[in-house]
């Protein structure tokens, strides 16, 4: 079992920044691919970014590439998502997720077995 707790959400104006954190406990954090997803009201959960267990590779959705950065600190059992140049369309609940899934499957929410409770990000124009 892996327990995940997100923090760092909030309300910002367009162009602003936030840093989300996801603290993990339970099984060995460094075993897991970590992903960030988001869900806006009335929309499906959407892949945002993922990072390999070692931190050696990352992958982003086209909608956030160049603005968001995913990173991890395996010594602190924490994964981060730096959100820069925020836009109103980034408004959503952001979730972190963990699994030992195949890297080719990282954009599929169904492939992740562990999820946090989510943190709200609201961007005003």
Tab-separated table of C-alpha atoms in Angstrom, residues 20-122:
chain	number	residue	atom	x	y	z
A	20	UNK	CA	2.242	21.244	-5.641
A	21	UNK	CA	3.704	18.559	-3.428
A	22	UNK	CA	2.701	14.958	-2.975
A	23	UNK	CA	4.056	13.148	0.057
A	24	UNK	CA	4.095	9.363	-0.030
A	25	UNK	CA	4.195	6.849	2.756
A	26	UNK	CA	4.025	3.095	2.866
A	27	UNK	CA	5.994	0.993	0.455
A	28	UNK	CA	9.272	2.056	-1.093
A	29	UNK	CA	8.589	5.312	-2.903
A	30	UNK	CA	11.506	4.868	-5.275
A	31	UNK	CA	9.860	1.809	-6.834
A	32	UNK	CA	7.019	3.822	-8.316
A	33	UNK	CA	6.350	5.864	-11.383
A	34	UNK	CA	4.593	9.010	-10.184
A	35	UNK	CA	2.005	10.879	-12.178
A	36	UNK	CA	-0.007	14.043	-11.876
A	37	UNK	CA	-3.536	14.256	-13.245
A	38	UNK	CA	-6.184	16.939	-13.075
A	39	UNK	CA	-9.944	17.062	-13.284
A	40	UNK	CA	-12.026	20.119	-14.016
A	41	UNK	CA	-15.763	20.226	-13.237
A	42	UNK	CA	-17.747	18.242	-15.772
A	43	UNK	CA	-14.626	16.884	-17.462
A	44	UNK	CA	-12.753	13.607	-17.385
A	45	UNK	CA	-9.560	13.186	-15.435
A	46	UNK	CA	-6.670	14.361	-17.609
A	47	UNK	CA	-3.022	13.336	-17.614
A	48	UNK	CA	-0.622	16.173	-16.807
A	49	UNK	CA	2.872	14.764	-16.206
A	50	UNK	CA	4.776	11.700	-15.067
A	51	UNK	CA	8.255	10.869	-13.825
A	52	UNK	CA	10.134	7.605	-13.723
A	53	UNK	CA	10.941	5.952	-10.430
A	54	UNK	CA	14.567	7.101	-10.655
A	55	UNK	CA	13.601	10.585	-11.794
A	56	UNK	CA	15.597	10.056	-14.959
A	57	UNK	CA	12.753	10.639	-17.412
A	58	UNK	CA	9.699	12.856	-17.474
A	59	UNK	CA	6.734	13.241	-19.793
A	60	UNK	CA	4.181	16.031	-20.151
A	61	UNK	CA	0.898	16.588	-21.839
A	62	UNK	CA	1.039	19.067	-24.692
A	63	UNK	CA	-1.191	21.472	-22.787
A	64	UNK	CA	1.353	21.981	-19.996
A	65	UNK	CA	4.680	21.322	-21.706
A	66	UNK	CA	7.059	24.211	-21.159
A	67	UNK	CA	5.012	25.611	-18.259
A	68	UNK	CA	4.899	22.789	-15.712
A	69	UNK	CA	7.799	20.798	-14.281
A	70	UNK	CA	7.581	17.490	-12.460
A	71	UNK	CA	10.347	16.412	-10.113
A	72	UNK	CA	10.862	14.038	-7.225
A	73	UNK	CA	13.005	13.649	-4.162
A	74	UNK	CA	13.199	9.977	-3.292
A	75	UNK	CA	14.985	10.743	-0.032
A	76	UNK	CA	11.943	12.765	1.059
A	77	UNK	CA	9.351	10.449	-0.534
A	78	UNK	CA	7.888	13.440	-2.326
A	79	UNK	CA	6.987	14.350	-5.872
A	80	UNK	CA	6.482	17.943	-6.965
A	81	UNK	CA	4.698	19.750	-9.740
A	82	UNK	CA	5.838	23.305	-10.427
A	83	UNK	CA	3.112	25.234	-12.224
A	84	UNK	CA	4.240	28.389	-14.024
A	85	UNK	CA	2.488	30.763	-16.417
A	86	UNK	CA	-0.844	29.531	-15.169
A	87	UNK	CA	-3.941	29.996	-17.294
A	88	UNK	CA	-7.628	29.944	-16.318
A	89	UNK	CA	-7.966	26.647	-18.177
A	90	UNK	CA	-5.526	25.088	-15.704
A	91	UNK	CA	-8.222	25.375	-13.025
A	92	UNK	CA	-8.907	21.875	-11.710
A	93	UNK	CA	-8.398	19.494	-8.843
A	94	UNK	CA	-4.891	18.088	-9.181
A	95	UNK	CA	-4.178	14.509	-8.139
A	96	UNK	CA	-0.952	12.631	-7.739
A	97	UNK	CA	-0.855	8.931	-8.496
A	98	UNK	CA	1.603	6.084	-8.133
A	99	UNK	CA	2.119	2.704	-9.704
A	100	UNK	CA	4.734	0.347	-11.009
A	101	UNK	CA	3.120	0.497	-14.419
A	102	UNK	CA	4.716	0.282	-17.824
A	103	UNK	CA	6.136	3.645	-18.913
A	104	UNK	CA	4.124	3.371	-22.144
A	105	UNK	CA	0.922	3.370	-20.073
A	106	UNK	CA	1.613	6.468	-17.970
A	107	UNK	CA	-1.102	8.627	-19.527
A	108	UNK	CA	-3.842	6.170	-18.589
A	109	UNK	CA	-5.383	6.931	-15.216
A	110	UNK	CA	-6.657	3.373	-14.954
A	111	UNK	CA	-3.079	2.106	-14.803
A	112	UNK	CA	-2.395	3.792	-11.470
A	113	UNK	CA	-3.329	1.930	-8.338
A	114	UNK	CA	-2.734	4.617	-5.756
A	115	UNK	CA	-4.192	8.119	-5.639
A	116	UNK	CA	-4.139	11.113	-3.374
A	117	UNK	CA	-7.203	13.050	-2.321
A	118	UNK	CA	-6.499	15.975	-4.642
A	119	UNK	CA	-5.704	19.648	-4.210
A	120	UNK	CA	-7.640	22.495	-5.827
A	121	UNK	CA	-5.926	24.917	-8.192
A	122	UNK	CA	-7.960	27.951	-9.256
